[in-house]
PDB file of C-alpha atoms and ligand atoms in Angstrom:
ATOM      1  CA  UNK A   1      38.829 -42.987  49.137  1.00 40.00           C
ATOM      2  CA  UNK A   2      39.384 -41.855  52.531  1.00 44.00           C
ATOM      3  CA  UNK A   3      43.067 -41.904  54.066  1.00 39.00           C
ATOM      4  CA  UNK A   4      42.379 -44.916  56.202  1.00 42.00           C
ATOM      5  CA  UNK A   5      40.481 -47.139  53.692  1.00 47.00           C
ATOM      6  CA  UNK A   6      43.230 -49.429  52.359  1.00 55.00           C
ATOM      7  CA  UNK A   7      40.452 -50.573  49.069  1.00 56.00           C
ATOM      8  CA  UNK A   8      39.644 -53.383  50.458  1.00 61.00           C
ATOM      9  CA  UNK A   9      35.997 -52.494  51.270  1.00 63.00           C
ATOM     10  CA  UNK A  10      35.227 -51.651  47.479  1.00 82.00           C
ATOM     11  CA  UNK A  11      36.615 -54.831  46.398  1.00 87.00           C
ATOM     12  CA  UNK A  12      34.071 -56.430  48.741  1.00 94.00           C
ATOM     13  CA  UNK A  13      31.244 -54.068  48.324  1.00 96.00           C
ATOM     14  CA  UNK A  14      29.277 -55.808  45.226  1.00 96.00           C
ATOM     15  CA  UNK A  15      29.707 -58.786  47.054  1.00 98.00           C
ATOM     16  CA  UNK A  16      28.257 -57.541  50.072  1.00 98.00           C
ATOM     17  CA  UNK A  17      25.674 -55.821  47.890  1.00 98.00           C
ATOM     18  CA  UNK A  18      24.301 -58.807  46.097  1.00 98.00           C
ATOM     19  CA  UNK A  19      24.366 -61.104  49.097  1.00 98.00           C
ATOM     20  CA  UNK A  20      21.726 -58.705  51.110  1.00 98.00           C
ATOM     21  CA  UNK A  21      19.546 -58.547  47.710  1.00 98.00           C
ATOM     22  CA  UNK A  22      19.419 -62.250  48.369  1.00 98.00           C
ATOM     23  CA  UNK A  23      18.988 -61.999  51.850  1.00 98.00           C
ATOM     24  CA  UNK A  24      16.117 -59.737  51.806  1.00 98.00           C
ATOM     25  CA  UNK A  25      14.583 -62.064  48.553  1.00 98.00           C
ATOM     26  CA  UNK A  26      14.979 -65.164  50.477  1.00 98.00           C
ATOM     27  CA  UNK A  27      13.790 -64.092  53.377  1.00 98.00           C
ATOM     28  CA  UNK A  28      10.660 -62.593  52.281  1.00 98.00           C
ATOM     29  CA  UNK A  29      10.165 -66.080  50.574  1.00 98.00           C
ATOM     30  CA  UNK A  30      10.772 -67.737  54.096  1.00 98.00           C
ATOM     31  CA  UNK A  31       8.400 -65.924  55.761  1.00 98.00           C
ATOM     32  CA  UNK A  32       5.513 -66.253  52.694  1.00 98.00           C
ATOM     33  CA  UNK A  33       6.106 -70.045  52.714  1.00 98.00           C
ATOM     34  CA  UNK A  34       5.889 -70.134  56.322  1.00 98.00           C
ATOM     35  CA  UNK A  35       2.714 -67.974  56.222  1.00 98.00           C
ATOM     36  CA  UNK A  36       1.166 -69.699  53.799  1.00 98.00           C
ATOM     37  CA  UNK A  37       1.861 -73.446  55.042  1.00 98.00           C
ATOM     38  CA  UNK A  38       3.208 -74.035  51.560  1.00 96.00           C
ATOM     39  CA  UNK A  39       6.547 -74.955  51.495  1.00 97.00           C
ATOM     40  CA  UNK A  40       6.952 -75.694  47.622  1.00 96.00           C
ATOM     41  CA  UNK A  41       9.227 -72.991  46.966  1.00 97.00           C
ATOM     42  CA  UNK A  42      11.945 -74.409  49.613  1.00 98.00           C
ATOM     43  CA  UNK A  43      14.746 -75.526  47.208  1.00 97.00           C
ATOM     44  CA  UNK A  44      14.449 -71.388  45.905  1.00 98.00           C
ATOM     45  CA  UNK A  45      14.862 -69.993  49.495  1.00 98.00           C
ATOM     46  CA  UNK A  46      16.951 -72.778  50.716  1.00 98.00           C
ATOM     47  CA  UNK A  47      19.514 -71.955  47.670  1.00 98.00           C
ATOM     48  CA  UNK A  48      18.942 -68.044  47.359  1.00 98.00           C
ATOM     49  CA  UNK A  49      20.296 -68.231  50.875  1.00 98.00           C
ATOM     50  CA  UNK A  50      22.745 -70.439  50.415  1.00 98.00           C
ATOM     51  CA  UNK A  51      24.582 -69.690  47.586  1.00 98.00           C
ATOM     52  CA  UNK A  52      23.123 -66.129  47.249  1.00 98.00           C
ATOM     53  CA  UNK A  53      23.706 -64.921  50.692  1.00 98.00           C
ATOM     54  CA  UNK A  54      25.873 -66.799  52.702  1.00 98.00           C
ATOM     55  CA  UNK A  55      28.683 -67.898  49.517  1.00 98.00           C
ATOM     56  CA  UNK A  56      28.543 -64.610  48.296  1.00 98.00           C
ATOM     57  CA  UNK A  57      28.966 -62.892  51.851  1.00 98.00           C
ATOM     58  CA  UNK A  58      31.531 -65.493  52.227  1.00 98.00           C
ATOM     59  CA  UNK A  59      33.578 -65.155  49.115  1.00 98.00           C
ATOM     60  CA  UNK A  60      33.233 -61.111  49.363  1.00 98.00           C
ATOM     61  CA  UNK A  61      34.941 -61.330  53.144  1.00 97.00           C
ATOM     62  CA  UNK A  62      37.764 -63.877  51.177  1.00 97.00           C
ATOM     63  CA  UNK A  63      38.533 -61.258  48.494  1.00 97.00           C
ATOM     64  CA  UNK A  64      38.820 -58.612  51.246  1.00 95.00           C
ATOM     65  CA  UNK A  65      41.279 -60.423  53.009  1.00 94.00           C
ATOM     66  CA  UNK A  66      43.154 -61.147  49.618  1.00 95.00           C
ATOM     67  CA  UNK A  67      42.495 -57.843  47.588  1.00 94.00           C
ATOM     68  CA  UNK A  68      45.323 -58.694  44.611  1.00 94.00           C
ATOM     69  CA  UNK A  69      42.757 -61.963  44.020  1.00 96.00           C
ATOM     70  CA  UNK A  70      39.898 -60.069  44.416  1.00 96.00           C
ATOM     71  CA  UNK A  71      40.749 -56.892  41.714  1.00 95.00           C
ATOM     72  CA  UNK A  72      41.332 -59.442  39.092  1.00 96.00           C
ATOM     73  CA  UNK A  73      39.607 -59.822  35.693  1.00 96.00           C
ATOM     74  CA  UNK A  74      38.466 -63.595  37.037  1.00 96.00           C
ATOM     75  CA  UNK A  75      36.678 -62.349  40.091  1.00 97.00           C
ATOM     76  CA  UNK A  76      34.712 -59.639  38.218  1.00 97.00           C
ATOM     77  CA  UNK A  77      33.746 -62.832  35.770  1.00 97.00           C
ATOM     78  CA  UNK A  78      32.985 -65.128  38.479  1.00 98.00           C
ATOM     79  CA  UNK A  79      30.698 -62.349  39.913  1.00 98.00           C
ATOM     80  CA  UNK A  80      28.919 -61.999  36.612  1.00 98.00           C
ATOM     81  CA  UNK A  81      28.627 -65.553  36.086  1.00 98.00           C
ATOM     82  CA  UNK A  82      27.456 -66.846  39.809  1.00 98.00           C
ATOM     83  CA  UNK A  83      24.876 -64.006  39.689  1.00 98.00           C
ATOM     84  CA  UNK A  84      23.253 -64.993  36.426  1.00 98.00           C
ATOM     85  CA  UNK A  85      23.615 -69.096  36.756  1.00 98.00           C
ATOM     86  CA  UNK A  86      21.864 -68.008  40.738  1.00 98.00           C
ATOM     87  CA  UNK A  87      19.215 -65.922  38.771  1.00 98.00           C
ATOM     88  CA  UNK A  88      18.411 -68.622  36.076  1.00 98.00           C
ATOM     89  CA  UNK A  89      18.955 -71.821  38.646  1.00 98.00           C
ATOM     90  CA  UNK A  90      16.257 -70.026  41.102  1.00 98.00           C
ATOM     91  CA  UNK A  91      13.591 -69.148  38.486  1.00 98.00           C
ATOM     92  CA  UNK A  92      14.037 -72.649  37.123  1.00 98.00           C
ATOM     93  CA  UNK A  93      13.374 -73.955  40.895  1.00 98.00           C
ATOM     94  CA  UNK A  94      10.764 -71.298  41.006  1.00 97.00           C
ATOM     95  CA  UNK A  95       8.806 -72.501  37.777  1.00 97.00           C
ATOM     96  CA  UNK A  96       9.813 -76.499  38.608  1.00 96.00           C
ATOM     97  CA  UNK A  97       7.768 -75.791  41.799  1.00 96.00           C
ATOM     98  CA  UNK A  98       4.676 -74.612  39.797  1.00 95.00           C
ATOM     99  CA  UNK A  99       4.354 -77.487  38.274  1.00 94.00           C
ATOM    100  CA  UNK A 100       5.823 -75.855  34.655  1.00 95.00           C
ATOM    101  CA  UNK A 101       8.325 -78.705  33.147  1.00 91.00           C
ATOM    102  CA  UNK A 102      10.307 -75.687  30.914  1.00 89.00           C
ATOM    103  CA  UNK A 103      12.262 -74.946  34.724  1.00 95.00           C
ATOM    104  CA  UNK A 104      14.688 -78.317  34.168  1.00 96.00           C
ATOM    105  CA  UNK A 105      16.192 -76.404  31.511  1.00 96.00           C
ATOM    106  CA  UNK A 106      16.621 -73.248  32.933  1.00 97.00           C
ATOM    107  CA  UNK A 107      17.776 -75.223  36.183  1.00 98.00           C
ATOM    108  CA  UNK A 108      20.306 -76.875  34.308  1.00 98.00           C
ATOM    109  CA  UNK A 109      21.613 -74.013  32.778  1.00 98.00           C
ATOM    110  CA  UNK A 110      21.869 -72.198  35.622  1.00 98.00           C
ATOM    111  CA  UNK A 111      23.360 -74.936  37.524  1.00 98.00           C
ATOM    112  CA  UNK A 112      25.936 -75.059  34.707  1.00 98.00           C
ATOM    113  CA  UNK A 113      26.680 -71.390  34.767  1.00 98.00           C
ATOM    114  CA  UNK A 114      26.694 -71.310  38.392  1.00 98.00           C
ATOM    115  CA  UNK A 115      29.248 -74.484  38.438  1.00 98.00           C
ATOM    116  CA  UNK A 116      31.832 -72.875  36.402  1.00 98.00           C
ATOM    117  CA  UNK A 117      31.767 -69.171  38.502  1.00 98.00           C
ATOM    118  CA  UNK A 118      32.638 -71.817  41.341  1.00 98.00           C
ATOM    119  CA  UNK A 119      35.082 -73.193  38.814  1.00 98.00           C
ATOM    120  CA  UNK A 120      36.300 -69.943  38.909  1.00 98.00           C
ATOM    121  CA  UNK A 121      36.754 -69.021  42.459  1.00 98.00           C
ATOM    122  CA  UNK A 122      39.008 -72.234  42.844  1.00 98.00           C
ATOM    123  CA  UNK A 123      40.882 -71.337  39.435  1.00 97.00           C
ATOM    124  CA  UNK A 124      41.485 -67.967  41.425  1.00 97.00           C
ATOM    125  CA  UNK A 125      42.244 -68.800  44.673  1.00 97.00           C
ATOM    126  CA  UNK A 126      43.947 -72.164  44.735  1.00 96.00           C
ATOM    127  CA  UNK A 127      47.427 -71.575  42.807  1.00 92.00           C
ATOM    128  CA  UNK A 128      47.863 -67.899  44.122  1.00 88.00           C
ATOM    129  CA  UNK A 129      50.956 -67.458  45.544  1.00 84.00           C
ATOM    130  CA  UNK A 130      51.432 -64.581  48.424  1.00 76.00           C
ATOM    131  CA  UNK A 131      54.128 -62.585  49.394  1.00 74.00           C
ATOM    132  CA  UNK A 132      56.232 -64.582  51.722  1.00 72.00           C
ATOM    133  CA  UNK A 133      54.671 -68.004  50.878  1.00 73.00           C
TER     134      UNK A 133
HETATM  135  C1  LIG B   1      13.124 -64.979  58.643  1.00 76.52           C
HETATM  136  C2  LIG B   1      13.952 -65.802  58.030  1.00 76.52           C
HETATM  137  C3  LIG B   1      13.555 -67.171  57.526  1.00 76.52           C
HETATM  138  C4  LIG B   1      12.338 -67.785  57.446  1.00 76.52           C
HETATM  139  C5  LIG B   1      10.970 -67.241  57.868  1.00 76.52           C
HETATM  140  C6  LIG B   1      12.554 -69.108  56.883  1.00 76.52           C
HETATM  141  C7  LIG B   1      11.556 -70.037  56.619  1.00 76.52           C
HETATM  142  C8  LIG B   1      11.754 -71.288  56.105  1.00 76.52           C
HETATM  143  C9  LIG B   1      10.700 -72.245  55.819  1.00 76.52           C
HETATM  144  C10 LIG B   1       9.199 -72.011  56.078  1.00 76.52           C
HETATM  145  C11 LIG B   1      11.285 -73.360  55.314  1.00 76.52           C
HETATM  146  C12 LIG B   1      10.604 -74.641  54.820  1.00 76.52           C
HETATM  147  C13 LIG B   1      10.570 -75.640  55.936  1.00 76.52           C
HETATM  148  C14 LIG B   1       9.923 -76.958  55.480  1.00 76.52           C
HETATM  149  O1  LIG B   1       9.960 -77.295  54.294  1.00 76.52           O
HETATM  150  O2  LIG B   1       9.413 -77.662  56.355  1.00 76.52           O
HETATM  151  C15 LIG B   1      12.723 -73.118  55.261  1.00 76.52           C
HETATM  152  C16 LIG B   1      13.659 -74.022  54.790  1.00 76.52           C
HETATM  153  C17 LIG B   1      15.012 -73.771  54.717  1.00 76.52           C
HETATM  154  N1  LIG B   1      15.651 -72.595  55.088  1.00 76.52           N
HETATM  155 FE1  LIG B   1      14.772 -70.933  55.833  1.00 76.52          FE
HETATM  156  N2  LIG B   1      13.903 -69.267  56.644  1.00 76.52           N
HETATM  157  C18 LIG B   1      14.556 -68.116  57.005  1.00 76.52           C
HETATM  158  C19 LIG B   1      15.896 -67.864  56.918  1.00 76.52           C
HETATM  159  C20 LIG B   1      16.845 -68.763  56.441  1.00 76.52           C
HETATM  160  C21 LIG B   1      18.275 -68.479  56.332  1.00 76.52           C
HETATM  161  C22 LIG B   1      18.930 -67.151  56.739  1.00 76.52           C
HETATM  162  C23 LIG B   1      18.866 -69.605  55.817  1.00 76.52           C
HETATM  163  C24 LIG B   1      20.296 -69.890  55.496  1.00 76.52           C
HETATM  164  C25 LIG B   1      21.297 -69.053  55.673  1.00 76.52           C
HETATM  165  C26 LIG B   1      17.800 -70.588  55.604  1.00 76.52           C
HETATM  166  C27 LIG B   1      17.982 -71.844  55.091  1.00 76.52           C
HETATM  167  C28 LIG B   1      16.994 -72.760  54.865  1.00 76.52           C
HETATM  168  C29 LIG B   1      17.238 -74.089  54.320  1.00 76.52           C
HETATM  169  C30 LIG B   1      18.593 -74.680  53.924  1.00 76.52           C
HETATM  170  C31 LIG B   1      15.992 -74.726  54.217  1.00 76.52           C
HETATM  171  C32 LIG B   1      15.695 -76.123  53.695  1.00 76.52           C
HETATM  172  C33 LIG B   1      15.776 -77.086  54.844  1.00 76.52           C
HETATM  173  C34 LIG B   1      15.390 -78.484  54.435  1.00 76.52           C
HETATM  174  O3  LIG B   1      15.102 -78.769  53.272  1.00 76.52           O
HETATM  175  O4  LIG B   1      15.321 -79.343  55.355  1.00 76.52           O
HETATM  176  N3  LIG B   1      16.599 -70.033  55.973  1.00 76.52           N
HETATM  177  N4  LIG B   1      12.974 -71.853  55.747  1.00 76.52           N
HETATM  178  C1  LIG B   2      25.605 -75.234  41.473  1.00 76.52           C
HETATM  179  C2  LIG B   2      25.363 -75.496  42.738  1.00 76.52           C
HETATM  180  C3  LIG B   2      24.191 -76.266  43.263  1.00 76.52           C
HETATM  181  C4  LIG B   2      23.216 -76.955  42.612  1.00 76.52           C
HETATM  182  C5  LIG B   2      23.042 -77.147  41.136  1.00 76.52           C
HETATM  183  C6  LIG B   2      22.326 -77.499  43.613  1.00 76.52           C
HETATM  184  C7  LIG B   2      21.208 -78.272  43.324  1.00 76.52           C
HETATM  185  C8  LIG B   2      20.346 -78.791  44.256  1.00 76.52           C
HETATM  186  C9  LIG B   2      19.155 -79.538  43.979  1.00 76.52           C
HETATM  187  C10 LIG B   2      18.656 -79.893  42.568  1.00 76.52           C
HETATM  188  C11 LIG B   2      18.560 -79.854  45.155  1.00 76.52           C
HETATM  189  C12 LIG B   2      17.246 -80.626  45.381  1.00 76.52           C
HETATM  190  C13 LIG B   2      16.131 -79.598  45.404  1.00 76.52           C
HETATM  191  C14 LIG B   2      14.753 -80.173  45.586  1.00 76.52           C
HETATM  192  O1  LIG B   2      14.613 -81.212  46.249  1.00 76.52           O
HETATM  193  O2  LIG B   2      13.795 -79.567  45.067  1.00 76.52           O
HETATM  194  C15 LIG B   2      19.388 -79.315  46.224  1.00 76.52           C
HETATM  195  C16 LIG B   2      19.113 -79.378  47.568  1.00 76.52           C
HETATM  196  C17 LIG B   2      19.839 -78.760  48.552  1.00 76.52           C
HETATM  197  N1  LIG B   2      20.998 -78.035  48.366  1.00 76.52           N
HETATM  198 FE1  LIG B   2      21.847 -77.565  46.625  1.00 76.52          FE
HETATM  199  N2  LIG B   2      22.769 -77.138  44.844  1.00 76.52           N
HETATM  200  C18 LIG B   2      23.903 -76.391  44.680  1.00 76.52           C
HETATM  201  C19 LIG B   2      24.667 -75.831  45.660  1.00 76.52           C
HETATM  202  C20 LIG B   2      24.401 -75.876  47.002  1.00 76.52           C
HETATM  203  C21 LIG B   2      25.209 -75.250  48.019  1.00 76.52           C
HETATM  204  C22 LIG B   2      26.510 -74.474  47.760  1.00 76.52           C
HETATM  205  C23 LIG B   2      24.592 -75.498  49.211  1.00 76.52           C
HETATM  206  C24 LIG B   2      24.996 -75.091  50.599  1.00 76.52           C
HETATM  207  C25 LIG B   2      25.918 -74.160  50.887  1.00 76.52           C
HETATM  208  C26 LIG B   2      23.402 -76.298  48.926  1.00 76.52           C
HETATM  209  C27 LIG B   2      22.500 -76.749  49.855  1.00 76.52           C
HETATM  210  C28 LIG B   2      21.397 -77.534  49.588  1.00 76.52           C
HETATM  211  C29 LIG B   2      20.461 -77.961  50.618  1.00 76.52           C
HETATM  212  C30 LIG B   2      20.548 -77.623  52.111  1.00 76.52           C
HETATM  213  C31 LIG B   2      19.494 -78.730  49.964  1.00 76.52           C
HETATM  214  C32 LIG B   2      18.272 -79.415  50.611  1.00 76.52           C
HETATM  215  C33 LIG B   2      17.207 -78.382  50.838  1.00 76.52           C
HETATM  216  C34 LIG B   2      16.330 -78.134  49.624  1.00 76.52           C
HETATM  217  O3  LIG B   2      15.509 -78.979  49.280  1.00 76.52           O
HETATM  218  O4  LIG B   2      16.498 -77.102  48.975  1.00 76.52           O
HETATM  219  N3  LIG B   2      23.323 -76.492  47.576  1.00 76.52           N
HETATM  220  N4  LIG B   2      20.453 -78.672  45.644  1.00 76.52           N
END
C-alpha cells in the first residue's frame, strides 16, 4: 500500500470491479438490442445496469467513505450474495425473454437472493454508529 493510500480504495475496488463487468455486459446488450430493433432483452440491460452498475458503483463509493462498514464480514457477504442473485435474476430475464418458462424460477431465486444482499446493506449501514455521532 503506498504511504498516501489510507485503504479505502481496496475496500472499494471489487465493487468498482464488478460494476464495469456490468457496464461493459449491459452495454454491449444496449447496443445489440438497438442494432437489432429487438428490444426483448430490455428488463436484462435495464437491470444489469441498474443494479449491476450503477448500485454497485454506488454502494462501492458508500463503503469508501465508511471503510469500518465496508471491511466487515457482512459486506464481503452482501457482495457474494448481490452478485449471484444479479447473475441468476438476469439469466432468468434472459431465458423469460426467449420464450423458455424454466426463467420464473431462476428469476425468483435470484430476486430472492438479490433481496436479502440489499437486506444486508441496510442491516450494515443503518444502526452503525460513527465516531462522534
Ligand atoms: C451505449 C449505451 C446504451 C445503449 C446503446 C442502450 C440501449 C437501450 C435500448 C435499445 C433500450 C430499449 C429501448 C426500448 O425498449 O424501446 C434501452 C432501455 C433501457 N436502458 Fe439502455 N442503453 C445504454 C446504456 C444504458 C445505461 C448506462 C443505463 C442505466 C444506467 C440504461 C438504462 C436503461 C433502462 C432503465 C432501460 C429501460 C427503459 C424502459 O423500459 O422504458 N441504459 N437501452
Ligand atoms: C431485487 C430487486 C429487483 C427486482 C426483483 C426487480 C424486478 C423487476 C421486474 C420483474 C420488472 C419487470 C420486467 C419486465 O417487464 O420484463 C422490473 C422493471 C424495472 N425495474 Fe426492477 N427489479 C429490482 C430492482 C430494481 C432497481 C434497484 C431498479 C433501479 C435502480 C429497478 C429498475 C427497474 C426499471 C427501470 C424497470 C422498467 C424497465 C424494464 O422493463 O426493465 N429495478 N423490475
Amino acid at each position: 500500500m503506498r504511504a498516501a493510500d489510507d485503504g479505502r480504495g481496496d475496500i472499494a475496488l471489487a465493487w468498482f470491479r464488478a460494476a464495469v463487468v456490468y457496464l461493459l455486459i449491459a452495454v454491449a446488450l444496449g447496443v445489440t438490442m438497438g442494432a437489432r430493433s429487438d428490444f426483448a432483452m430490455r428488463s436484462v440491460h435495464s437491470h444489469l445496469n441498474l443494479l449491476g452498475w450503477v448500485s454497485l458503483a454506488l454502494m462501492g463509493l458508500i463503503y469508501q467513505q465508511l471503510p469500518q462498514l465496508g471491511a466487515r464480514p457482512l459486506a464481503k457477504w452482501q457482495f457474494r450474495l448481490h452478485n449471484c442473485g444479479l447473475a441468476g435474476m438476469a439469466a432468468g430475464l434472459a431465458a423469460k425473454a426467449h420464450g423458455l418458462s424454466s426463467g420464473d424460477q431462476l428469476v425468483g431465486v435470484g430476486s430472492i437472493v438479490l433481496a436479502v444482499a440489499v437486506l444486508i446493506f441496510a442491516l450494515n449501514i443503518l444502526p452503525a454508529r460513527l465516531p462522534g455521532d
